[in-house]
Amino acid sequence: MKPIHAYGAESETSGVHPMTVERRDPRPDDVLIEIDYCGVCHSDLHFVNNDWGMTDYPVVPGHEIVGTVTAVGDDVTRFEVGQRVGVGCLVDSCRDCPSCDEGLEQYCLKGFVGTYNGEDLHDGRKTYGGYSERIVVSERFVLDIPDSLDPAAAAPLLCAGITTYSPLRHFGVKAGDRVAIVGMGGLGHMGIKFARAMGAEVTVFSRSEGKRSEIERLGAHHMVISTDEEQMEAVAGRFDYILNTVPVQHDLNPYVAALKPDGTMILVGLLEPIEPALEAGPIVFARRRLAGSLIGGLPETQEMLDFCAEHDIVSDIEMLDIKNINEAYKRMQDSDVRYRFVIDMNSLKGD
Ligand code: ZN
Ligand code: ZN
């Protein structure tokens, strides 16, 4: 095992600061990756603060990793030294259940191994994320980053990107469909780009007029002020799909009403009980669907990256020195980032 430099948290109150963790010795199917960039996801902040009550300290966050291959095991066939690669939210799974067999490792029946705060199913060791110098990952969980993508701006594709791409693809968005996005953060801004690239007519629900120019810049066709009852009534029964990225409790009923008969609303951010209560009538009477979706499996994540290369899509980012990570968290809590922070990991190597 090799000690490496990292940034992590030791307790709920410690914030993120420099620490040393150990990476496993490479196995025959492992890829050794020098980390160049790491996106900052809201989950990172929640794990650092133990907001979900499941943090096993110390925790080294980071699951939007882009780096360069520095060594490969003897059994590795898809990667070579010098190649630009990515690692997302998953670093392992049982590899043996029906979900894994289908390449849906995120729905592994034994539970996937998270890139951080996870426990390796094969050796029981704790996993540490991308706020670090390097990472060792089994080939199956490593992605090729197409050369045409800016590597820093590609990092958020590995969580924010796949989280929005996967449901749009899975539920069948096609050219001409009317797709609405709820929430304009890291996820929502990617949802706009993907839905637009898939040929949909894209609408964004926003609580205020102030975001109109941003929403248009990102490629949406329309904006609806969700607090304006008249505007909401005007879009009743309008949308084939609504991608709801809002992570906090909010009233879903007005959005259900905005779906066409047979329309689908997909939740990708909300992990809490639905309140106020969901009215079943509007769902039953128009055969509408409420669905959920979690990140994506490895084959679909690669498909998403290739789609991004084809359509020239990356995340809008703000680069960050790792020393400023705690300030960045504060700004994220105030929704003061367009739309994802990405850590330049050279700033760690300079320590
Ligand atoms: Zn994430
Ligand atoms: Zn499995």
Coordinates of C-alpha atoms and ligand atoms in Angstrom, one line a residue:
M1 CA 0.0 0.0 0.0
K2 CA 1.1 3.5 -0.9
P3 CA 0.5 6.6 1.2
I4 CA -0.6 9.6 -0.9
H5 CA -1.5 13.3 -0.3
A6 CA -5.2 14.1 -0.1
Y7 CA -7.7 16.6 1.2
G8 CA -10.4 15.2 3.5
A9 CA -12.5 15.7 6.6
E10 CA -11.8 14.0 10.0
S11 CA -15.1 14.9 11.7
E12 CA -18.4 16.7 11.1
T13 CA -16.8 20.0 12.2
S14 CA -13.2 19.7 10.8
G15 CA -13.8 21.0 7.3
V16 CA -11.6 19.7 4.6
H17 CA -7.8 19.9 5.1
P18 CA -4.7 18.1 4.0
M19 CA -4.3 14.4 5.1
T20 CA -2.5 11.3 4.0
V21 CA -4.4 8.1 3.0
E22 CA -3.3 4.8 1.5
R23 CA -4.1 3.4 -1.9
R24 CA -4.1 -0.4 -2.6
D25 CA -1.3 -2.0 -4.5
P26 CA -2.5 -2.5 -8.1
R27 CA -4.1 -5.8 -9.0
P28 CA -3.8 -7.3 -12.5
D29 CA -7.0 -5.6 -13.7
D30 CA -6.2 -2.2 -12.2
V31 CA -5.4 1.1 -13.8
L32 CA -3.2 3.6 -11.9
I33 CA -4.4 7.2 -12.5
E34 CA -2.7 10.5 -11.7
I35 CA -5.5 12.9 -11.0
D36 CA -5.5 16.1 -13.0
Y37 CA -9.0 17.5 -12.1
C38 CA -11.8 16.7 -9.7
G39 CA -15.3 18.2 -9.9
V40 CA -17.0 19.3 -6.6
C41 CA -20.4 17.7 -6.2
H42 CA -23.0 18.6 -3.6
S43 CA -22.7 15.0 -2.3
D44 CA -19.1 15.9 -1.3
L45 CA -20.4 18.6 0.9
H46 CA -23.1 16.4 2.4
F47 CA -20.6 13.6 3.2
V48 CA -18.1 16.1 4.8
N49 CA -20.8 17.5 7.0
N50 CA -22.4 14.0 7.6
D51 CA -25.8 15.5 6.5
W52 CA -27.0 12.0 5.6
G53 CA -25.7 10.3 8.8
M54 CA -23.6 7.8 6.9
T55 CA -20.1 9.3 6.8
D56 CA -17.3 7.0 8.0
Y57 CA -14.5 9.5 8.9
P58 CA -11.9 10.2 7.7
V59 CA -13.6 10.9 4.3
V60 CA -11.8 12.1 1.1
P61 CA -14.5 13.3 -1.2
G62 CA -14.5 13.6 -5.0
H63 CA -16.2 11.5 -7.6
E64 CA -15.8 13.5 -10.8
I65 CA -12.3 12.5 -11.5
V66 CA -10.3 13.1 -14.7
G67 CA -6.7 12.0 -14.8
T68 CA -3.9 10.4 -16.8
V69 CA -3.0 6.7 -16.8
T70 CA 0.5 6.1 -15.3
A71 CA 0.5 2.3 -15.1
V72 CA -1.8 -0.6 -16.0
G73 CA -2.0 -4.2 -14.7
D74 CA -1.2 -7.2 -16.9
D75 CA -4.9 -8.0 -17.5
V76 CA -5.8 -4.5 -18.6
T77 CA -6.8 -4.3 -22.3
R78 CA -8.7 -1.0 -22.8
F79 CA -6.2 1.5 -21.4
E80 CA -2.6 2.4 -21.8
V81 CA -0.1 4.7 -20.1
G82 CA -0.6 8.3 -21.0
Q83 CA -4.3 8.0 -21.9
R84 CA -6.8 10.5 -20.5
V85 CA -9.4 8.7 -18.4
G86 CA -12.2 9.4 -15.9
V87 CA -13.7 7.8 -12.8
G88 CA -17.2 8.7 -11.6
C89 CA -19.3 7.7 -8.6
L90 CA -18.6 3.9 -8.8
V91 CA -15.3 2.0 -8.3
D92 CA -16.7 -1.5 -8.0
S93 CA -19.8 -3.7 -7.6
C94 CA -20.5 -7.4 -7.2
R95 CA -20.1 -7.9 -11.0
D96 CA -22.3 -11.0 -10.8
C97 CA -26.0 -9.9 -10.3
P98 CA -28.6 -9.3 -13.0
S99 CA -28.0 -5.5 -12.7
C100 CA -24.2 -5.9 -13.1
D101 CA -24.7 -8.3 -16.0
E102 CA -26.7 -5.6 -17.8
G103 CA -24.0 -2.9 -17.1
L104 CA -26.3 -1.2 -14.6
E105 CA -23.7 -1.3 -11.9
Q106 CA -25.4 1.6 -10.1
Y107 CA -28.3 -0.7 -9.3
C108 CA -26.1 -3.6 -8.2
L109 CA -28.3 -5.8 -6.0
K110 CA -25.5 -6.0 -3.4
G111 CA -24.9 -2.3 -3.5
F112 CA -22.3 -0.6 -5.6
V113 CA -19.0 0.5 -4.1
G114 CA -18.8 4.3 -4.0
T115 CA -15.7 6.1 -5.1
Y116 CA -15.4 7.4 -1.5
N117 CA -16.9 6.4 1.8
G118 CA -17.4 3.0 0.3
E119 CA -16.2 -0.4 1.3
D120 CA -14.5 -2.5 -1.3
L121 CA -16.5 -5.7 -1.8
H122 CA -13.4 -7.6 -2.8
D123 CA -10.9 -6.6 -0.1
G124 CA -13.0 -4.8 2.6
R125 CA -10.9 -1.7 2.3
K126 CA -12.3 1.8 2.6
T127 CA -12.5 3.9 -0.5
Y128 CA -11.1 7.4 -0.8
G129 CA -12.1 9.9 -3.6
G130 CA -10.6 12.3 -6.0
Y131 CA -9.4 15.1 -3.8
S132 CA -6.0 13.3 -3.9
E133 CA -2.9 12.7 -6.0
R134 CA -3.8 9.4 -7.6
I135 CA -6.3 6.6 -7.6
V136 CA -6.2 2.9 -8.3
V137 CA -9.4 1.6 -10.1
S138 CA -10.3 -1.7 -11.7
E139 CA -10.5 -1.3 -15.5
R140 CA -14.2 -2.0 -15.7
F141 CA -14.9 1.2 -13.7
V142 CA -12.6 3.5 -15.7
L143 CA -13.8 5.6 -18.6
D144 CA -12.1 6.9 -21.7
I145 CA -12.3 10.7 -21.9
P146 CA -12.5 11.7 -25.6
D147 CA -9.5 13.9 -26.7
S148 CA -11.8 16.7 -28.0
L149 CA -13.3 17.4 -24.6
D150 CA -11.7 20.0 -22.3
P151 CA -10.5 17.7 -19.5
A152 CA -11.4 20.1 -16.6
A153 CA -14.8 20.8 -18.0
A154 CA -15.4 17.1 -18.6
A155 CA -14.9 16.2 -15.0
P156 CA -18.5 17.1 -13.9
L157 CA -19.9 14.9 -16.7
L158 CA -18.9 11.9 -14.5
C159 CA -21.7 12.7 -12.0
A160 CA -23.8 15.7 -12.9
G161 CA -23.6 14.7 -16.6
I162 CA -24.5 11.1 -16.4
T163 CA -27.2 11.8 -13.7
T164 CA -29.1 13.8 -16.2
Y165 CA -28.2 12.0 -19.5
S166 CA -29.2 8.6 -18.2
P167 CA -32.9 9.3 -17.5
L168 CA -33.4 11.4 -20.7
R169 CA -32.0 8.4 -22.7
H170 CA -33.6 5.6 -20.7
F171 CA -37.1 7.1 -20.7
G172 CA -36.8 7.8 -24.4
V173 CA -36.5 11.5 -25.1
K174 CA -36.4 12.1 -28.9
A175 CA -36.4 15.0 -31.3
G176 CA -39.5 17.1 -31.0
D177 CA -40.4 16.0 -27.5
R178 CA -41.2 18.7 -25.0
V179 CA -38.8 18.4 -22.1
A180 CA -38.9 20.6 -19.0
I181 CA -36.1 21.0 -16.4
V182 CA -36.7 21.9 -12.8
G183 CA -33.7 23.3 -10.9
M184 CA -30.8 25.3 -12.4
G185 CA -27.7 24.0 -10.6
G186 CA -25.0 21.6 -11.7
L187 CA -27.5 19.0 -12.7
G188 CA -30.1 21.3 -14.3
H189 CA -27.7 23.1 -16.5
M190 CA -26.5 19.7 -17.9
G191 CA -30.1 18.6 -18.4
I192 CA -30.7 21.7 -20.6
K193 CA -27.7 20.9 -22.8
F194 CA -28.5 17.2 -23.2
A195 CA -32.2 17.7 -23.9
R196 CA -31.4 20.3 -26.5
A197 CA -28.8 18.1 -28.1
M198 CA -31.3 15.2 -28.3
G199 CA -33.5 17.5 -30.3
A200 CA -36.1 18.3 -27.7
E201 CA -38.0 21.6 -27.2
V202 CA -36.6 22.6 -23.8
T203 CA -38.3 24.6 -21.1
V204 CA -36.9 25.6 -17.7
F205 CA -39.0 26.1 -14.7
S206 CA -37.6 28.9 -12.6
R207 CA -38.8 30.7 -9.5
S208 CA -37.7 34.1 -10.8
E209 CA -37.3 36.1 -14.0
G210 CA -33.6 36.9 -13.2
K211 CA -32.2 33.7 -14.8
R212 CA -33.8 34.2 -18.2
S213 CA -30.6 35.2 -20.0
E214 CA -28.6 32.4 -18.4
I215 CA -31.3 29.9 -19.3
E216 CA -31.3 31.1 -22.9
R217 CA -27.5 31.1 -23.1
L218 CA -27.5 27.4 -22.0
G219 CA -29.8 26.6 -24.9
A220 CA -33.3 26.3 -23.5
H221 CA -36.2 27.5 -25.7
H222 CA -38.6 28.7 -23.0
M223 CA -38.8 29.7 -19.4
V224 CA -41.8 29.4 -17.1
I225 CA -42.0 31.2 -13.8
S226 CA -43.1 28.4 -11.4
T227 CA -44.4 30.9 -8.8
D228 CA -46.7 32.5 -11.3
E229 CA -50.0 30.7 -11.3
E230 CA -51.1 32.0 -14.7
Q231 CA -47.9 30.8 -16.3
M232 CA -48.3 27.4 -14.7
E233 CA -51.9 27.1 -15.9
A234 CA -50.8 28.0 -19.4
V235 CA -48.5 24.9 -19.5
A236 CA -50.9 22.4 -18.0
G237 CA -50.7 19.1 -19.9
R238 CA -47.8 20.3 -22.0
F239 CA -44.7 18.2 -21.4
D240 CA -43.6 14.7 -22.4
Y241 CA -40.9 14.7 -19.7
I242 CA -40.0 16.8 -16.7
L243 CA -36.5 16.3 -15.3
N244 CA -36.7 17.4 -11.7
T245 CA -33.2 18.1 -10.2
V246 CA -34.3 19.9 -7.1
P247 CA -32.7 18.2 -4.0
V248 CA -35.0 19.6 -1.3
Q249 CA -38.7 19.0 -0.5
H250 CA -41.1 20.9 -2.7
D251 CA -44.6 20.6 -4.1
L252 CA -44.5 18.2 -7.0
N253 CA -48.2 18.5 -7.8
P254 CA -48.0 21.6 -10.1
Y255 CA -45.3 19.8 -12.1
V256 CA -47.4 16.6 -12.4
A257 CA -50.2 18.9 -13.8
A258 CA -47.8 20.2 -16.4
L259 CA -47.2 16.7 -17.9
K260 CA -49.1 15.4 -20.9
P261 CA -51.2 12.3 -20.6
D262 CA -48.5 9.5 -20.5
G263 CA -45.9 12.1 -19.5
T264 CA -43.1 11.2 -17.1
M265 CA -41.5 13.2 -14.4
I266 CA -38.1 11.9 -13.3
L267 CA -36.6 12.7 -9.9
V268 CA -32.8 12.8 -9.8
G269 CA -32.1 15.0 -6.8
L270 CA -34.8 14.4 -4.2
L271 CA -34.0 11.8 -1.6
E272 CA -36.5 12.7 1.0
P273 CA -40.2 11.9 1.6
I274 CA -42.4 13.7 -0.8
E275 CA -44.2 16.6 0.9
P276 CA -46.7 18.1 0.5
A277 CA -48.5 14.8 -0.4
L278 CA -48.7 13.8 -4.0
E279 CA -52.2 13.8 -5.4
A280 CA -52.8 10.4 -7.1
G281 CA -55.8 11.6 -9.2
P282 CA -53.9 13.6 -11.8
I283 CA -51.5 10.6 -12.2
V284 CA -54.3 8.0 -12.6
F285 CA -56.5 10.1 -14.8
A286 CA -53.8 10.8 -17.3
R287 CA -51.6 7.7 -17.0
R288 CA -48.8 10.0 -16.0
R289 CA -45.7 8.5 -14.4
L290 CA -43.4 9.5 -11.6
A291 CA -40.0 7.9 -11.8
G292 CA -36.5 8.1 -10.3
S293 CA -33.0 7.6 -11.7
L294 CA -29.5 7.3 -10.2
I295 CA -26.4 8.2 -12.1
G296 CA -25.7 5.6 -14.8
G297 CA -23.8 2.3 -15.3
L298 CA -20.4 2.1 -16.9
P299 CA -21.4 1.4 -20.5
E300 CA -24.0 4.3 -20.5
T301 CA -21.5 6.7 -18.9
Q302 CA -19.0 5.9 -21.8
E303 CA -21.9 6.4 -24.2
M304 CA -22.6 9.8 -22.6
L305 CA -19.0 10.9 -22.9
D306 CA -18.9 10.0 -26.5
F307 CA -22.2 11.8 -27.0
C308 CA -20.6 14.9 -25.4
A309 CA -17.7 14.7 -27.8
E310 CA -20.0 14.4 -30.8
H311 CA -22.2 17.3 -29.7
D312 CA -19.4 19.5 -28.1
I313 CA -20.9 19.4 -24.6
V314 CA -19.1 20.0 -21.4
S315 CA -20.0 21.5 -18.0
D316 CA -19.8 25.2 -17.3
I317 CA -17.1 25.4 -14.6
E318 CA -15.2 27.6 -12.2
M319 CA -11.6 26.4 -11.5
L320 CA -10.6 26.0 -7.9
D321 CA -7.3 25.7 -6.0
I322 CA -7.8 22.9 -3.5
K323 CA -6.8 25.2 -0.6
N324 CA -10.0 27.2 -1.2
I325 CA -12.3 24.1 -1.0
N326 CA -14.0 25.1 2.2
E327 CA -14.9 28.6 0.8
A328 CA -16.2 26.8 -2.3
Y329 CA -18.5 24.7 -0.2
K330 CA -19.9 27.9 1.4
R331 CA -20.6 29.4 -2.1
M332 CA -22.3 26.1 -3.2
Q333 CA -24.6 26.3 -0.2
D334 CA -25.6 29.8 -1.4
S335 CA -26.0 28.5 -5.0
D336 CA -23.2 30.9 -6.0
V337 CA -21.5 28.9 -8.7
R338 CA -22.0 28.6 -12.5
Y339 CA -22.3 25.7 -12.5
R340 CA -19.7 23.4 -11.1
F341 CA -16.4 23.9 -9.2
V342 CA -13.5 21.9 -10.5
I343 CA -10.4 21.5 -8.5
D344 CA -7.1 21.8 -10.4
M345 CA -5.3 18.9 -8.7
N346 CA -1.9 20.4 -9.6
S347 CA -2.7 22.8 -6.6
L348 CA -2.4 19.7 -4.3
K349 CA 0.9 18.6 -5.9
G350 CA 2.3 22.1 -5.2
D351 CA 1.8 21.6 -1.4
Ligands
ZN1 ZN -22.0 13.6 -7.3
ZN2 ZN -24.1 -6.6 -8.8

